[in-house]
Coordinates of N, CA, C and O in Angstrom, one line a residue:
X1 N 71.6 198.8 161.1 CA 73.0 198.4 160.8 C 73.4 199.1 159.5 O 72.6 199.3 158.6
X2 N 75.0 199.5 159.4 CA 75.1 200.4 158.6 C 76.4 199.7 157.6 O 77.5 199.5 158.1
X3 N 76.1 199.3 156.2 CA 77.4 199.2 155.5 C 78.2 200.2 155.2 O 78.1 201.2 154.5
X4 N 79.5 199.6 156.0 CA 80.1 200.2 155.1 C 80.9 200.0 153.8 O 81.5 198.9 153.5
X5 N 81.0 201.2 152.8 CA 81.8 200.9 151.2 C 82.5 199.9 151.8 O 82.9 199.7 152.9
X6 N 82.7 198.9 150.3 CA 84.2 198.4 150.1 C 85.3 199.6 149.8 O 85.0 200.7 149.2
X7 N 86.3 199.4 150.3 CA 87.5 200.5 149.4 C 88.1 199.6 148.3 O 87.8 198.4 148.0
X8 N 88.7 200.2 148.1 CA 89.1 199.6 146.4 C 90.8 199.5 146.8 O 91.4 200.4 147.5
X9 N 91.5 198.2 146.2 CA 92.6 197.9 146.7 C 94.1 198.9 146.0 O 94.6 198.9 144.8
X10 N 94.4 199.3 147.0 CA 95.3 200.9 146.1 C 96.3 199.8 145.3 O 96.7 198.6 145.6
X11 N 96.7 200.5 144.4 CA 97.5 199.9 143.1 C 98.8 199.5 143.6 O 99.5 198.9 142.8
X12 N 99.5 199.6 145.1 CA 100.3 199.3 145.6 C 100.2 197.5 146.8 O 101.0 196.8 147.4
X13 N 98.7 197.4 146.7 CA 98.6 196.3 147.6 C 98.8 194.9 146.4 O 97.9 194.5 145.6
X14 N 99.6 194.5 146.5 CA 99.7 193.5 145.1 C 99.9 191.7 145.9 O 100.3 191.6 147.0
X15 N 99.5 190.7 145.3 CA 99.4 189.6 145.5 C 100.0 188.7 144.3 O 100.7 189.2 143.5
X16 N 99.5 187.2 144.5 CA 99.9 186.9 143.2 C 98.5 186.0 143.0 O 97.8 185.4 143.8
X17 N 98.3 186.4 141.1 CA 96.8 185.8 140.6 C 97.1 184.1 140.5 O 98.1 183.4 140.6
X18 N 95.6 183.8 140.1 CA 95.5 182.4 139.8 C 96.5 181.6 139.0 O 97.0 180.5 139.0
X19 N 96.4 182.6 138.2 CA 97.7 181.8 137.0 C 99.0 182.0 137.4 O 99.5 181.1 136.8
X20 N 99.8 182.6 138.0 CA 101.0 182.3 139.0 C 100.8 181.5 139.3 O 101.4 180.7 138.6
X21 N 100.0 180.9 140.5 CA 99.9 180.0 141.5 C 100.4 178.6 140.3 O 101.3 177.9 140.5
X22 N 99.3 178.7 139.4 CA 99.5 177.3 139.1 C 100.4 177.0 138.2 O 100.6 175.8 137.9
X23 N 101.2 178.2 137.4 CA 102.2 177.8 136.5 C 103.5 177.2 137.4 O 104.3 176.4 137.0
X24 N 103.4 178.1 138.9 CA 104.3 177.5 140.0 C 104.2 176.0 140.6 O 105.1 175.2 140.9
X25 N 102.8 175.8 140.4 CA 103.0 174.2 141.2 C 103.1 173.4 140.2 O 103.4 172.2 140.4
X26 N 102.8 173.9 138.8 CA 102.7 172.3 138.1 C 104.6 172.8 137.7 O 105.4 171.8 137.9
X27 N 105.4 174.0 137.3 CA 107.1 173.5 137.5 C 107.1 172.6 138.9 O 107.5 171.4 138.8
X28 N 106.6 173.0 140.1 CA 106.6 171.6 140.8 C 106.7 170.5 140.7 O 107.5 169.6 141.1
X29 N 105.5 170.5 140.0 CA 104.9 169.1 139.8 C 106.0 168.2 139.3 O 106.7 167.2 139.7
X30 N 105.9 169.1 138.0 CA 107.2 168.3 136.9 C 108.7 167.9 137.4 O 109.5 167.0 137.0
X31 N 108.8 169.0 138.4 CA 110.5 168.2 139.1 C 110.1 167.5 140.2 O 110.8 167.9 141.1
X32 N 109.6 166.8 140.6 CA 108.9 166.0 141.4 C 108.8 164.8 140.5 O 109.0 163.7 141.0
X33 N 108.5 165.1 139.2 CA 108.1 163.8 138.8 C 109.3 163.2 137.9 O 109.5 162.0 137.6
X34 N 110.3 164.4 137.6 CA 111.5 163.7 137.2 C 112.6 163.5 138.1 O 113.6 162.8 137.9
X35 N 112.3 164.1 139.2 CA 113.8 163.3 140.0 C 112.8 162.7 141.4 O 113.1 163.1 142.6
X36 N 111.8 162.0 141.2 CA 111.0 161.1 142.1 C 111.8 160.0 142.6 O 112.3 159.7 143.7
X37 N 111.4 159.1 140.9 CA 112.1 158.2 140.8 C 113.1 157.8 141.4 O 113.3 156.8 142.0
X38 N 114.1 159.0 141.1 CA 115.6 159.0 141.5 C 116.1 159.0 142.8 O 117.2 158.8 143.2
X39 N 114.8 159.4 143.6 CA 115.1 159.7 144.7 C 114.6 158.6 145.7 O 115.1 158.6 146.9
X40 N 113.6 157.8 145.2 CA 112.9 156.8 146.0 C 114.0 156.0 145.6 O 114.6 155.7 146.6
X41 N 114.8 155.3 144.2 CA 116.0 154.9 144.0 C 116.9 154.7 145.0 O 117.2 153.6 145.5
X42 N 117.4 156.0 145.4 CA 118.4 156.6 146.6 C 118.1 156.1 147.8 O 118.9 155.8 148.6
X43 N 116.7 155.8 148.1 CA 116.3 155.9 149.5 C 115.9 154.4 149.6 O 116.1 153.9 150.7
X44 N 115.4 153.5 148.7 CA 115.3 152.1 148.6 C 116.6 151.0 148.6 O 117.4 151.0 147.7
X45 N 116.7 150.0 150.0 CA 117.9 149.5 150.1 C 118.0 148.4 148.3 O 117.2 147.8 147.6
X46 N 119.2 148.6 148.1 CA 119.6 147.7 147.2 C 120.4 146.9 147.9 O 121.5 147.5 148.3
X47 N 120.3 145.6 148.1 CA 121.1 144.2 148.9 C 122.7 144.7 147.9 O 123.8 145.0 148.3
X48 N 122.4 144.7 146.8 CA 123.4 144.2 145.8 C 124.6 145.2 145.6 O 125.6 145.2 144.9
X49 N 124.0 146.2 146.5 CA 124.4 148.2 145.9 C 126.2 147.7 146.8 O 127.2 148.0 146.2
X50 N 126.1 147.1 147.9 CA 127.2 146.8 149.0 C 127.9 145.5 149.0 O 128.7 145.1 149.8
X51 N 127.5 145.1 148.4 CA 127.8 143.4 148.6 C 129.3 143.3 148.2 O 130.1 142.6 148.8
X52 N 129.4 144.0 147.1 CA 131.3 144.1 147.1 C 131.9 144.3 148.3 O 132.9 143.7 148.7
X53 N 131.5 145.1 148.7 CA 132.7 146.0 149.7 C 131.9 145.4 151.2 O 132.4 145.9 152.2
X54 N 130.9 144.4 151.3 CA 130.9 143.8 152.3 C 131.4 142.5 151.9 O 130.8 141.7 152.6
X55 N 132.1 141.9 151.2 CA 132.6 140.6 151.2 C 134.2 141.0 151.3 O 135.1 140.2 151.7
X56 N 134.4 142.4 150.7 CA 135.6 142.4 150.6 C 136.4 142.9 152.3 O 137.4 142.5 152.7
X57 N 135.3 143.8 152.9 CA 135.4 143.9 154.5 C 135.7 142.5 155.0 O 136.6 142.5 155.8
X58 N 135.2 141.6 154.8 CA 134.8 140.6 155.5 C 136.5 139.9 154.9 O 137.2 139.4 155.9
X59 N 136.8 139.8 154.3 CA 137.7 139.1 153.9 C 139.1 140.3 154.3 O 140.2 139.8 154.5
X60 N 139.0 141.5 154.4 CA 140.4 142.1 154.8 C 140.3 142.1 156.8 O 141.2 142.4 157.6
X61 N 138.7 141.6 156.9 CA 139.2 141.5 158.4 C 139.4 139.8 158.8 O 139.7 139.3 159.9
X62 N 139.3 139.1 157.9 CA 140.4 138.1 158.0 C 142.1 138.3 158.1 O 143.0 138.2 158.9
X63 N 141.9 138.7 156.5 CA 143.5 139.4 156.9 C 144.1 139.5 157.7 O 145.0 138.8 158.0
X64 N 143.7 141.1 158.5 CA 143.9 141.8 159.9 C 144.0 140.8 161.0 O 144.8 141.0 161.9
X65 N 143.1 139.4 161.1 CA 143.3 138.7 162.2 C 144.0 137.5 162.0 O 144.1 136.7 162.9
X66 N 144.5 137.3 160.8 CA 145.9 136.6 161.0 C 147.5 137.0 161.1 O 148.5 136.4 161.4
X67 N 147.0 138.5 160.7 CA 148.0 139.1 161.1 C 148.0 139.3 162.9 O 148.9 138.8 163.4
X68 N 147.1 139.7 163.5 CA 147.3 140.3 164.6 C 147.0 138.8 165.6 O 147.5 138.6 166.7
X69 N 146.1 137.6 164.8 CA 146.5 136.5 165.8 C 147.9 135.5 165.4 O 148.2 134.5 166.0
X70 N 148.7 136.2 164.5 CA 149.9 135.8 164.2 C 149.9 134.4 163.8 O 150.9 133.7 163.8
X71 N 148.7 134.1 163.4 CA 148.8 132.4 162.8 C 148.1 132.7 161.1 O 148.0 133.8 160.5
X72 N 147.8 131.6 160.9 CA 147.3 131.5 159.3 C 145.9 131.2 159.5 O 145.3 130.4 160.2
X73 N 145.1 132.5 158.3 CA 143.8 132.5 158.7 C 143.1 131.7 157.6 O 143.8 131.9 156.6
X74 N 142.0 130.8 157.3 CA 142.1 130.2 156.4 C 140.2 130.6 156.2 O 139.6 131.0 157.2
X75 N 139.6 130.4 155.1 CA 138.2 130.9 154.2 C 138.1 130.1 153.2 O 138.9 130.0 152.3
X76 N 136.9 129.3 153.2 CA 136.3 128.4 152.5 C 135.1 129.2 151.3 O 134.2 129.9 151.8
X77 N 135.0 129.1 149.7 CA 134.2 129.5 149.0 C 133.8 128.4 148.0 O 134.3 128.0 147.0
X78 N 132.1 128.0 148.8 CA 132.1 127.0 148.1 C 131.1 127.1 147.2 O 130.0 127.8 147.4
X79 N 131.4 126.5 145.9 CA 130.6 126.9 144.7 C 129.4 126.1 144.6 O 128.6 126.5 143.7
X80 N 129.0 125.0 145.4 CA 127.9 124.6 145.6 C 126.7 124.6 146.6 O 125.5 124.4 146.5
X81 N 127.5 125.0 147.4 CA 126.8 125.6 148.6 C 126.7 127.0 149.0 O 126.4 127.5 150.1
X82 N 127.2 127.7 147.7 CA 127.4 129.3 147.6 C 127.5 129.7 148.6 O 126.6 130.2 149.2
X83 N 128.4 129.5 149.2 CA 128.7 129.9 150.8 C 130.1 130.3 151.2 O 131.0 129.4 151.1
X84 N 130.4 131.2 151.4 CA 131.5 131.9 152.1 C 131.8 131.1 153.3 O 131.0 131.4 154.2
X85 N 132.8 129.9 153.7 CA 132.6 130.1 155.4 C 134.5 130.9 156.1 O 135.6 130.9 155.6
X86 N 134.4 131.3 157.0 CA 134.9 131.9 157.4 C 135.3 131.8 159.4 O 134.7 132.7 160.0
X87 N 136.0 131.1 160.0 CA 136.0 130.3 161.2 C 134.5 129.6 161.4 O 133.6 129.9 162.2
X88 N 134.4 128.9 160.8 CA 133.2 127.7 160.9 C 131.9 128.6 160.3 O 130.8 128.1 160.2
X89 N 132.2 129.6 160.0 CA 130.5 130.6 160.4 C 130.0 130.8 158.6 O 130.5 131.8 158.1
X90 N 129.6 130.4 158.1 CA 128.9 131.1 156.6 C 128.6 131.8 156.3 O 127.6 132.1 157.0
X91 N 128.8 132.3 155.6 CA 128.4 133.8 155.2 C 127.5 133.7 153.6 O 128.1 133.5 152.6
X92 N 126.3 133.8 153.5 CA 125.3 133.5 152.3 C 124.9 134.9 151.5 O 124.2 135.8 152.0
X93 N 125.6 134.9 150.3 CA 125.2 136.2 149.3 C 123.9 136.0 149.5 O 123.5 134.9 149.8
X94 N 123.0 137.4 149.2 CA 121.7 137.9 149.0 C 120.9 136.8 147.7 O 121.5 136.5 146.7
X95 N 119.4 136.5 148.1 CA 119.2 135.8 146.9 C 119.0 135.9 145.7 O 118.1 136.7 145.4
X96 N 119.4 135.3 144.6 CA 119.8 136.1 142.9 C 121.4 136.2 143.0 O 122.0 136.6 142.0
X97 N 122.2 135.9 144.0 CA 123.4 135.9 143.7 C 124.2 134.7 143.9 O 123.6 133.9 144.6
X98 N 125.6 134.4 143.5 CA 126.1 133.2 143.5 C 128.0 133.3 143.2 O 128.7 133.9 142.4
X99 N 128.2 132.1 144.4 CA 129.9 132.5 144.1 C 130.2 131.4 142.7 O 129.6 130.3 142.6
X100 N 131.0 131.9 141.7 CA 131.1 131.1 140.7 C 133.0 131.4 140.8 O 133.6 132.3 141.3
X101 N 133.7 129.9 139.8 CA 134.8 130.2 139.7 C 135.2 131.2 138.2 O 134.5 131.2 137.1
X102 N 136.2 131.7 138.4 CA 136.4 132.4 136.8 C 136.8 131.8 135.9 O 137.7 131.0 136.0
X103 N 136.2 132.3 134.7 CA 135.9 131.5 133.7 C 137.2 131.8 132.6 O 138.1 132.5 132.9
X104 N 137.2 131.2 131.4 CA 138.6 131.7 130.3 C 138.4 133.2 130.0 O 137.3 133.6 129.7
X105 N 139.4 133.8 130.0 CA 139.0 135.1 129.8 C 138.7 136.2 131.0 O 138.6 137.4 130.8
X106 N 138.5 135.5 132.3 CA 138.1 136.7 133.5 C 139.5 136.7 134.1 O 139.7 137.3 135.2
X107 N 140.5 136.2 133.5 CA 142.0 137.1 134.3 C 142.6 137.3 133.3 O 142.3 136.8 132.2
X108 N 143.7 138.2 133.8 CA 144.4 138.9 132.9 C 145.0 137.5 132.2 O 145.0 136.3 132.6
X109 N 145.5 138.0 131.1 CA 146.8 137.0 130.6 C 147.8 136.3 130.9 O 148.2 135.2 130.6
X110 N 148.5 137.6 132.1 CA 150.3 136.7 132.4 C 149.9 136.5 133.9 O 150.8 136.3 134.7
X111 N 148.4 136.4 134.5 CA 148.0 136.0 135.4 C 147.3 134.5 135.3 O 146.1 134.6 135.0
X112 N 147.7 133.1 135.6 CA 146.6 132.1 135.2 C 146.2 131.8 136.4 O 146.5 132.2 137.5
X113 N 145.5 131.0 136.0 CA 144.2 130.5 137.4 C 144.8 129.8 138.2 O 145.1 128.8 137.5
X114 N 145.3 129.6 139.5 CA 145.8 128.6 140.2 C 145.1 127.4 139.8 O 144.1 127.5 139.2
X115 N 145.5 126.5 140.1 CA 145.0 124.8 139.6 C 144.2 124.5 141.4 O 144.7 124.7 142.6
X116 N 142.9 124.0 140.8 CA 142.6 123.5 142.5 C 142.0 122.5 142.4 O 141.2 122.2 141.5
X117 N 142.3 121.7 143.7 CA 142.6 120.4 143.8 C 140.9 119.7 143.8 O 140.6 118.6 143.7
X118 N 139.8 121.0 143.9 CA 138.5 120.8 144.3 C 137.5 121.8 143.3 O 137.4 122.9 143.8
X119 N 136.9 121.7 142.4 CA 136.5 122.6 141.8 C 135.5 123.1 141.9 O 135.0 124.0 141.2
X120 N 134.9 122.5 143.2 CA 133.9 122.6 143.7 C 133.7 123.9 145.3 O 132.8 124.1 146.2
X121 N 135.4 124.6 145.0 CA 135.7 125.1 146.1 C 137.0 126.0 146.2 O 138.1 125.6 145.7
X122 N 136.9 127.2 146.8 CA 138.3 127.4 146.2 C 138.6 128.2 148.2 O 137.8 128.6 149.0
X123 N 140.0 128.1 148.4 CA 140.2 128.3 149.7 C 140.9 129.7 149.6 O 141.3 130.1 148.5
X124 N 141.0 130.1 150.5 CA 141.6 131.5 151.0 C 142.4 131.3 152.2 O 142.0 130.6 153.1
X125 N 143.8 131.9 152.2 CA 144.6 131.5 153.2 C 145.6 132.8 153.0 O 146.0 133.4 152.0
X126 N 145.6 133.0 154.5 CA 146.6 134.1 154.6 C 147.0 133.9 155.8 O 146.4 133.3 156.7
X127 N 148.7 134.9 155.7 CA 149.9 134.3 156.2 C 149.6 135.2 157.5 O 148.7 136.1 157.5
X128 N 150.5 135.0 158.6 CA 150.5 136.2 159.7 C 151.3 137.7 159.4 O 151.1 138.7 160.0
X129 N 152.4 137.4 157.9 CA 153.2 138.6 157.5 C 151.7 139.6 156.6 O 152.0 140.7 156.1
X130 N 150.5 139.0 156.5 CA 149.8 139.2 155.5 C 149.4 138.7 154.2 O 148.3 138.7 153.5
X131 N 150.8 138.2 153.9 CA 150.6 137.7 152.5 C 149.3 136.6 152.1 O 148.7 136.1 153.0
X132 N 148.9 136.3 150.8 CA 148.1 135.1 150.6 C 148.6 134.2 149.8 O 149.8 134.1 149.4
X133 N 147.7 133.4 149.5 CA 147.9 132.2 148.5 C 146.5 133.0 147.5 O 145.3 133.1 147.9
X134 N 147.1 133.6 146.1 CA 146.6 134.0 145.2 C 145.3 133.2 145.2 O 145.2 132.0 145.0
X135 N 144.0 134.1 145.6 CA 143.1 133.6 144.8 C 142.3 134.2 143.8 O 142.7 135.3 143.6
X136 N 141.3 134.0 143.0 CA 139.8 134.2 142.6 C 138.9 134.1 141.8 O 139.1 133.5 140.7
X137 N 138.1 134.5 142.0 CA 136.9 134.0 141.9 C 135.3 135.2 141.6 O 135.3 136.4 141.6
X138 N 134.5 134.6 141.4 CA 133.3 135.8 141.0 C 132.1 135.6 141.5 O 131.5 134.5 141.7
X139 N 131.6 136.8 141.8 CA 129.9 136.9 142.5 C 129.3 137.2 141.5 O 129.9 138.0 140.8
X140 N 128.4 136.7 141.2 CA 127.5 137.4 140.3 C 125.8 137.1 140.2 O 125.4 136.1 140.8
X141 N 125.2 137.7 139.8 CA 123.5 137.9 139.4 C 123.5 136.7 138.6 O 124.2 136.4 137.7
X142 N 122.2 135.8 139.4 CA 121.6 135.1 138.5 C 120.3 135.5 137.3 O 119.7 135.1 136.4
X143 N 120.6 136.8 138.2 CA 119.3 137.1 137.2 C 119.3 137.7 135.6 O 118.4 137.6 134.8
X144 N 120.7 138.4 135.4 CA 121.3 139.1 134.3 C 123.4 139.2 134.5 O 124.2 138.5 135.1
X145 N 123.4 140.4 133.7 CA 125.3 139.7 133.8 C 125.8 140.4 135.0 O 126.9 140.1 135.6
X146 N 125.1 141.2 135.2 CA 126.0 141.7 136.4 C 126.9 141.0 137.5 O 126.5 140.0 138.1
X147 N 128.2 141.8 137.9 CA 128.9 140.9 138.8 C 130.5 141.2 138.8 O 131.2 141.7 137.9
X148 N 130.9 140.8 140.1 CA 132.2 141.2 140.1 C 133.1 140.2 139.8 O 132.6 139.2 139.3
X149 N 134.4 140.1 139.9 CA 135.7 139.3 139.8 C 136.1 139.9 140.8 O 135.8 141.2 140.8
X150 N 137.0 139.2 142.2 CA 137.3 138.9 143.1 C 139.1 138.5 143.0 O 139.4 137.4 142.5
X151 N 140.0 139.3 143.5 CA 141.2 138.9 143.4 C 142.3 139.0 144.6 O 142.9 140.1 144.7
X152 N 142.5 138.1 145.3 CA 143.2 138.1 146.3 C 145.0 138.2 145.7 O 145.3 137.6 144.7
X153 N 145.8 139.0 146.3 CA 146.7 139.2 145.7 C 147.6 138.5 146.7 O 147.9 138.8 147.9
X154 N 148.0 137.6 146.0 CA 149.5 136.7 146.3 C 150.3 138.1 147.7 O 149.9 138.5 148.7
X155 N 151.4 138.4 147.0 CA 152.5 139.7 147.6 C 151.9 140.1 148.6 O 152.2 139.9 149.8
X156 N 150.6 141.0 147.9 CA 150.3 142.1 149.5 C 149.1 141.3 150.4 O 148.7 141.6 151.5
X157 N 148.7 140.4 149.7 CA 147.2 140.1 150.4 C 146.1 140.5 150.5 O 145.1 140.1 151.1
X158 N 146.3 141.9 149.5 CA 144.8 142.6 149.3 C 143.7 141.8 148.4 O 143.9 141.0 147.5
X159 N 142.4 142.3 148.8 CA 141.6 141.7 148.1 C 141.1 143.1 147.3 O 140.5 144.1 147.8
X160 N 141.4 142.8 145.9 CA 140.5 144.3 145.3 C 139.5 143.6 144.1 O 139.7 142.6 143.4
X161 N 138.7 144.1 144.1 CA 137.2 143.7 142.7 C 136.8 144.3 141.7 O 137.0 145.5 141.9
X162 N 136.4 144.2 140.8 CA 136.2 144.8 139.8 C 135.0 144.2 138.8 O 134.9 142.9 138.6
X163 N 134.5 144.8 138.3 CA 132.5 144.6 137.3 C 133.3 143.5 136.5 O 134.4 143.6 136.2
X164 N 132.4 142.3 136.2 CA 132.5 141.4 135.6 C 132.4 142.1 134.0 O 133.2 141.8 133.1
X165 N 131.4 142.8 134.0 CA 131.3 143.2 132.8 C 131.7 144.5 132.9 O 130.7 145.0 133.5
X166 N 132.7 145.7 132.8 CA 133.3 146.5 132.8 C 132.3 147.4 131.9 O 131.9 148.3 132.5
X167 N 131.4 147.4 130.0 CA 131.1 147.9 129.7 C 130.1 148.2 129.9 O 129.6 149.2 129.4
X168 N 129.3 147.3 131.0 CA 127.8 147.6 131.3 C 128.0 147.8 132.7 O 127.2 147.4 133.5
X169 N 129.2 148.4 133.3 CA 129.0 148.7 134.8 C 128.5 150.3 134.8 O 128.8 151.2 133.9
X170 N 127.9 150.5 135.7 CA 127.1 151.9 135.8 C 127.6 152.6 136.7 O 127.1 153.7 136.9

């Protein structure tokens, strides 16, 4: 049996050395490890991420079905039983959260609080033209301040929300 030479690799056959390789995977590494976080973030449900805009769904398709069943739709929010109900059915914020009424200071100025007869409750009622009976009210975290203010508008009947704490909304 006969060896043959190695040939020697012509100055044109080029690769990449050891130290390439790994100055490439650890920049890997490092964007991997700063936008990880951010991304399992992204991809992990947050209950609380939607909870606006599913209460607020929930309450403009009230709206819509007193308009379109042409009677007066009526919504219960009770502050002790943290419960939304809505034709007999309840609706329970995620746990760590809670309907509370607004406090001195969570409406504007030339806006005051409707007076209610139950303070243990505050009602939602809308007309078949759309309109409401002014309400609201706030969701918020038991666990820190986070939280909305909740405002049904008399005139049009919209419901729009806004961060309880505006400077620490993110």
């Amino acid at each position: 049996m006969t060896l043959l030479p190695r040939s020697r690799a012509s100055s044109q056959q080029r690769g990449f050395t050891l130290i390439e390789l790994l100055v490439v995977l650890a920049i890997l590494a490092l964007a991997v490890a700063v936008t990880g976080p951010r991304l399992l973030g992204m991809l992990t449900p947050d209950p609380a991420r939607d909870l606006p805009q599913q209460l607020q769904d929930k309450i403009d398709r009230m709206r819509s079905d007193a308009i379109f069943k042409s009677q007066v739709e009526f919504a219960v929010i009770d502050y002790v039983d943290n419960s939304l109900t809505v034709d007999g059915v309840p609706w329970l914020p995620p746990s760590g959260w809670e309907f509370t009424p607004p406090r001195e200071g969570d409406l504007p100025v030339d806006e005051p609080s409707p007076a209610l007869p139950d303070p243990d409750r505050i009602g939602l009622e809308f007309a078949p033209d759309g309109t409401a009976k002014s309400a609201h009210f706030i969701l918020h975290s038991t666990k820190d301040e986070n939280g909305w203010i909740f405002d049904v508008s008399g005139m049009t009947g919209r419901l729009s929300y806004r961060p309880l704490h505006p400077e620490t909304a993110g």
